[in-house]
């Protein structure tokens, strides 16, 4: 790419889950003040750590953010979103086939709330851009 210094270019790989409860509501997490997306809601998940597989990363992230243990289904979508000239984000979106546990918010992390939301509620919520795209296309 022309015009972008090599030392400033970064790529982030992340995995997120589409998880629904028995009433068809979607699980979302809210970005804490630690993130520049503070107050926006997104699909549970996050960055894939070095040496970690995307499914393992997603299971870890969902447990951290919500307390739920999940079984993953198929890969639903791959989103590539350049967040500007220096960060290119690749988001892998998986279906969550089943979950177990008691929903609870993350403590001292990148999220500060978690909950189940109906399609009517989603329309009124401040969603992260990628989450809005997923909701509009897949749900």
PDB file of C-alpha atoms in Angstrom:
ATOM      1  CA  UNK A   1       0.000   0.000   0.000  1.00  0.00           C
ATOM      2  CA  UNK A   2       1.276   3.408  -0.852  1.00  0.00           C
ATOM      3  CA  UNK A   3       1.312   6.167   1.723  1.00  0.00           C
ATOM      4  CA  UNK A   4       1.288   3.968   4.851  1.00  0.00           C
ATOM      5  CA  UNK A   5       4.569   3.487   6.665  1.00  0.00           C
ATOM      6  CA  UNK A   6       5.356  -0.191   7.188  1.00  0.00           C
ATOM      7  CA  UNK A   7       6.099   0.289  10.880  1.00  0.00           C
ATOM      8  CA  UNK A   8       2.601   1.698  11.486  1.00  0.00           C
ATOM      9  CA  UNK A   9       0.609  -1.074   9.801  1.00  0.00           C
ATOM     10  CA  UNK A  10      -1.040  -3.599  12.099  1.00  0.00           C
ATOM     11  CA  UNK A  11      -3.497  -6.424  11.653  1.00  0.00           C
ATOM     12  CA  UNK A  12      -5.813  -7.791  14.326  1.00  0.00           C
ATOM     13  CA  UNK A  13      -7.579 -11.154  14.116  1.00  0.00           C
ATOM     14  CA  UNK A  14     -10.642 -11.564  16.330  1.00  0.00           C
ATOM     15  CA  UNK A  15     -13.430 -14.124  16.784  1.00  0.00           C
ATOM     16  CA  UNK A  16     -17.016 -13.346  17.780  1.00  0.00           C
ATOM     17  CA  UNK A  17     -20.104 -15.438  18.448  1.00  0.00           C
ATOM     18  CA  UNK A  18     -23.768 -15.215  17.485  1.00  0.00           C
ATOM     19  CA  UNK A  19     -25.342 -16.674  20.620  1.00  0.00           C
ATOM     20  CA  UNK A  20     -29.112 -16.817  21.188  1.00  0.00           C
ATOM     21  CA  UNK A  21     -31.167 -17.845  24.189  1.00  0.00           C
ATOM     22  CA  UNK A  22     -34.338 -19.973  24.172  1.00  0.00           C
ATOM     23  CA  UNK A  23     -36.439 -16.891  23.351  1.00  0.00           C
ATOM     24  CA  UNK A  24     -34.301 -15.998  20.326  1.00  0.00           C
ATOM     25  CA  UNK A  25     -32.636 -13.035  22.013  1.00  0.00           C
ATOM     26  CA  UNK A  26     -29.037 -12.204  21.048  1.00  0.00           C
ATOM     27  CA  UNK A  27     -26.182 -12.099  23.566  1.00  0.00           C
ATOM     28  CA  UNK A  28     -24.245  -8.818  23.509  1.00  0.00           C
ATOM     29  CA  UNK A  29     -21.480  -7.300  25.617  1.00  0.00           C
ATOM     30  CA  UNK A  30     -20.909  -3.585  26.250  1.00  0.00           C
ATOM     31  CA  UNK A  31     -17.487  -2.004  25.820  1.00  0.00           C
ATOM     32  CA  UNK A  32     -16.022  -0.706  29.077  1.00  0.00           C
ATOM     33  CA  UNK A  33     -14.310   2.677  29.486  1.00  0.00           C
ATOM     34  CA  UNK A  34     -11.016   0.868  28.762  1.00  0.00           C
ATOM     35  CA  UNK A  35     -11.949   0.746  25.038  1.00  0.00           C
ATOM     36  CA  UNK A  36     -12.412   3.490  22.482  1.00  0.00           C
ATOM     37  CA  UNK A  37     -15.835   1.916  21.753  1.00  0.00           C
ATOM     38  CA  UNK A  38     -16.925   2.704  25.326  1.00  0.00           C
ATOM     39  CA  UNK A  39     -20.680   2.242  25.751  1.00  0.00           C
ATOM     40  CA  UNK A  40     -21.227   0.462  22.428  1.00  0.00           C
ATOM     41  CA  UNK A  41     -22.545  -3.083  22.362  1.00  0.00           C
ATOM     42  CA  UNK A  42     -20.946  -5.878  20.359  1.00  0.00           C
ATOM     43  CA  UNK A  43     -21.032  -9.623  19.885  1.00  0.00           C
ATOM     44  CA  UNK A  44     -19.134 -11.438  22.621  1.00  0.00           C
ATOM     45  CA  UNK A  45     -15.606 -12.336  21.633  1.00  0.00           C
ATOM     46  CA  UNK A  46     -12.312 -10.647  20.993  1.00  0.00           C
ATOM     47  CA  UNK A  47      -8.745 -10.891  19.861  1.00  0.00           C
ATOM     48  CA  UNK A  48      -7.062 -14.164  18.991  1.00  0.00           C
ATOM     49  CA  UNK A  49      -3.861 -14.472  20.997  1.00  0.00           C
ATOM     50  CA  UNK A  50      -0.597 -15.674  19.460  1.00  0.00           C
ATOM     51  CA  UNK A  51      -0.675 -19.479  19.143  1.00  0.00           C
ATOM     52  CA  UNK A  52      -4.412 -19.700  19.895  1.00  0.00           C
ATOM     53  CA  UNK A  53      -6.984 -21.012  17.425  1.00  0.00           C
ATOM     54  CA  UNK A  54      -9.971 -18.748  16.656  1.00  0.00           C
ATOM     55  CA  UNK A  55     -12.505 -21.232  18.144  1.00  0.00           C
ATOM     56  CA  UNK A  56     -10.444 -21.597  21.341  1.00  0.00           C
ATOM     57  CA  UNK A  57     -10.140 -17.820  21.525  1.00  0.00           C
ATOM     58  CA  UNK A  58     -13.893 -17.377  21.164  1.00  0.00           C
ATOM     59  CA  UNK A  59     -14.703 -19.925  23.853  1.00  0.00           C
ATOM     60  CA  UNK A  60     -12.240 -18.194  26.207  1.00  0.00           C
ATOM     61  CA  UNK A  61     -13.547 -14.707  25.422  1.00  0.00           C
ATOM     62  CA  UNK A  62     -17.219 -15.628  25.860  1.00  0.00           C
ATOM     63  CA  UNK A  63     -16.486 -17.259  29.203  1.00  0.00           C
ATOM     64  CA  UNK A  64     -14.493 -14.188  30.340  1.00  0.00           C
ATOM     65  CA  UNK A  65     -17.162 -11.699  29.208  1.00  0.00           C
ATOM     66  CA  UNK A  66     -20.315 -13.580  30.190  1.00  0.00           C
ATOM     67  CA  UNK A  67     -19.542 -16.587  32.388  1.00  0.00           C
ATOM     68  CA  UNK A  68     -21.035 -18.912  29.769  1.00  0.00           C
ATOM     69  CA  UNK A  69     -19.379 -22.085  28.451  1.00  0.00           C
ATOM     70  CA  UNK A  70     -20.198 -22.499  24.757  1.00  0.00           C
ATOM     71  CA  UNK A  71     -20.152 -25.086  22.009  1.00  0.00           C
ATOM     72  CA  UNK A  72     -19.447 -23.514  18.641  1.00  0.00           C
ATOM     73  CA  UNK A  73     -21.113 -24.204  15.338  1.00  0.00           C
ATOM     74  CA  UNK A  74     -20.035 -23.160  11.862  1.00  0.00           C
ATOM     75  CA  UNK A  75     -18.191 -20.072  10.767  1.00  0.00           C
ATOM     76  CA  UNK A  76     -20.906 -17.671   9.587  1.00  0.00           C
ATOM     77  CA  UNK A  77     -18.932 -14.792   8.173  1.00  0.00           C
ATOM     78  CA  UNK A  78     -15.515 -13.221   7.808  1.00  0.00           C
ATOM     79  CA  UNK A  79     -15.495  -9.439   8.022  1.00  0.00           C
ATOM     80  CA  UNK A  80     -12.470  -7.399   7.048  1.00  0.00           C
ATOM     81  CA  UNK A  81     -12.692  -3.879   8.296  1.00  0.00           C
ATOM     82  CA  UNK A  82      -9.866  -1.431   7.886  1.00  0.00           C
ATOM     83  CA  UNK A  83     -10.292   0.820  10.914  1.00  0.00           C
ATOM     84  CA  UNK A  84      -8.205   3.538   9.290  1.00  0.00           C
ATOM     85  CA  UNK A  85      -4.906   3.486   7.534  1.00  0.00           C
ATOM     86  CA  UNK A  86      -2.885   1.653  10.177  1.00  0.00           C
ATOM     87  CA  UNK A  87      -5.179  -1.078  11.613  1.00  0.00           C
ATOM     88  CA  UNK A  88      -6.778  -3.782   9.506  1.00  0.00           C
ATOM     89  CA  UNK A  89      -9.176  -5.938  11.520  1.00  0.00           C
ATOM     90  CA  UNK A  90     -10.283  -9.416  10.444  1.00  0.00           C
ATOM     91  CA  UNK A  91     -13.348 -10.580  12.386  1.00  0.00           C
ATOM     92  CA  UNK A  92     -14.418 -14.235  12.278  1.00  0.00           C
ATOM     93  CA  UNK A  93     -18.070 -14.643  13.255  1.00  0.00           C
ATOM     94  CA  UNK A  94     -19.177 -18.087  14.477  1.00  0.00           C
ATOM     95  CA  UNK A  95     -22.539 -19.506  15.357  1.00  0.00           C
ATOM     96  CA  UNK A  96     -22.842 -20.623  18.965  1.00  0.00           C
ATOM     97  CA  UNK A  97     -24.773 -23.910  18.941  1.00  0.00           C
ATOM     98  CA  UNK A  98     -25.261 -24.250  22.690  1.00  0.00           C
ATOM     99  CA  UNK A  99     -24.275 -22.673  25.978  1.00  0.00           C
ATOM    100  CA  UNK A 100     -24.344 -23.452  29.668  1.00  0.00           C
ATOM    101  CA  UNK A 101     -23.843 -21.413  32.798  1.00  0.00           C
ATOM    102  CA  UNK A 102     -25.139 -18.341  34.561  1.00  0.00           C
ATOM    103  CA  UNK A 103     -24.860 -15.011  32.789  1.00  0.00           C
ATOM    104  CA  UNK A 104     -22.685 -12.486  34.650  1.00  0.00           C
ATOM    105  CA  UNK A 105     -20.656  -9.430  33.602  1.00  0.00           C
ATOM    106  CA  UNK A 106     -16.877  -9.431  33.297  1.00  0.00           C
ATOM    107  CA  UNK A 107     -15.018  -7.847  36.185  1.00  0.00           C
ATOM    108  CA  UNK A 108     -12.176  -5.429  35.446  1.00  0.00           C
ATOM    109  CA  UNK A 109     -12.047  -6.215  31.734  1.00  0.00           C
ATOM    110  CA  UNK A 110     -12.820  -4.771  28.328  1.00  0.00           C
ATOM    111  CA  UNK A 111     -16.569  -5.183  28.864  1.00  0.00           C
ATOM    112  CA  UNK A 112     -18.706  -3.912  31.718  1.00  0.00           C
ATOM    113  CA  UNK A 113     -22.151  -5.365  30.977  1.00  0.00           C
ATOM    114  CA  UNK A 114     -23.646  -8.340  29.165  1.00  0.00           C
ATOM    115  CA  UNK A 115     -27.214  -9.264  28.314  1.00  0.00           C
ATOM    116  CA  UNK A 116     -29.782 -10.878  26.049  1.00  0.00           C
ATOM    117  CA  UNK A 117     -31.591  -8.550  23.617  1.00  0.00           C
ATOM    118  CA  UNK A 118     -34.602  -8.945  21.319  1.00  0.00           C
ATOM    119  CA  UNK A 119     -34.590  -7.760  17.712  1.00  0.00           C
ATOM    120  CA  UNK A 120     -36.729  -4.775  18.751  1.00  0.00           C
ATOM    121  CA  UNK A 121     -34.213  -3.770  21.409  1.00  0.00           C
ATOM    122  CA  UNK A 122     -31.278  -4.195  18.995  1.00  0.00           C
ATOM    123  CA  UNK A 123     -32.729  -1.587  16.635  1.00  0.00           C
ATOM    124  CA  UNK A 124     -32.436   1.078  19.361  1.00  0.00           C
ATOM    125  CA  UNK A 125     -29.045   0.147  20.811  1.00  0.00           C
ATOM    126  CA  UNK A 126     -25.678   1.802  20.147  1.00  0.00           C
ATOM    127  CA  UNK A 127     -23.971  -1.127  18.398  1.00  0.00           C
ATOM    128  CA  UNK A 128     -20.394  -1.308  17.176  1.00  0.00           C
ATOM    129  CA  UNK A 129     -20.324  -0.960  13.380  1.00  0.00           C
ATOM    130  CA  UNK A 130     -19.417  -4.603  12.713  1.00  0.00           C
ATOM    131  CA  UNK A 131     -22.116  -5.793  15.138  1.00  0.00           C
ATOM    132  CA  UNK A 132     -24.725  -3.687  13.332  1.00  0.00           C
ATOM    133  CA  UNK A 133     -23.562  -5.216  10.012  1.00  0.00           C
ATOM    134  CA  UNK A 134     -23.904  -8.750  11.411  1.00  0.00           C
ATOM    135  CA  UNK A 135     -27.327  -8.037  12.908  1.00  0.00           C
ATOM    136  CA  UNK A 136     -28.594  -6.581   9.625  1.00  0.00           C
ATOM    137  CA  UNK A 137     -27.237  -9.411   7.448  1.00  0.00           C
ATOM    138  CA  UNK A 138     -27.579 -12.538   9.542  1.00  0.00           C
ATOM    139  CA  UNK A 139     -30.457 -11.980  11.931  1.00  0.00           C
TER     140      UNK A 139
END
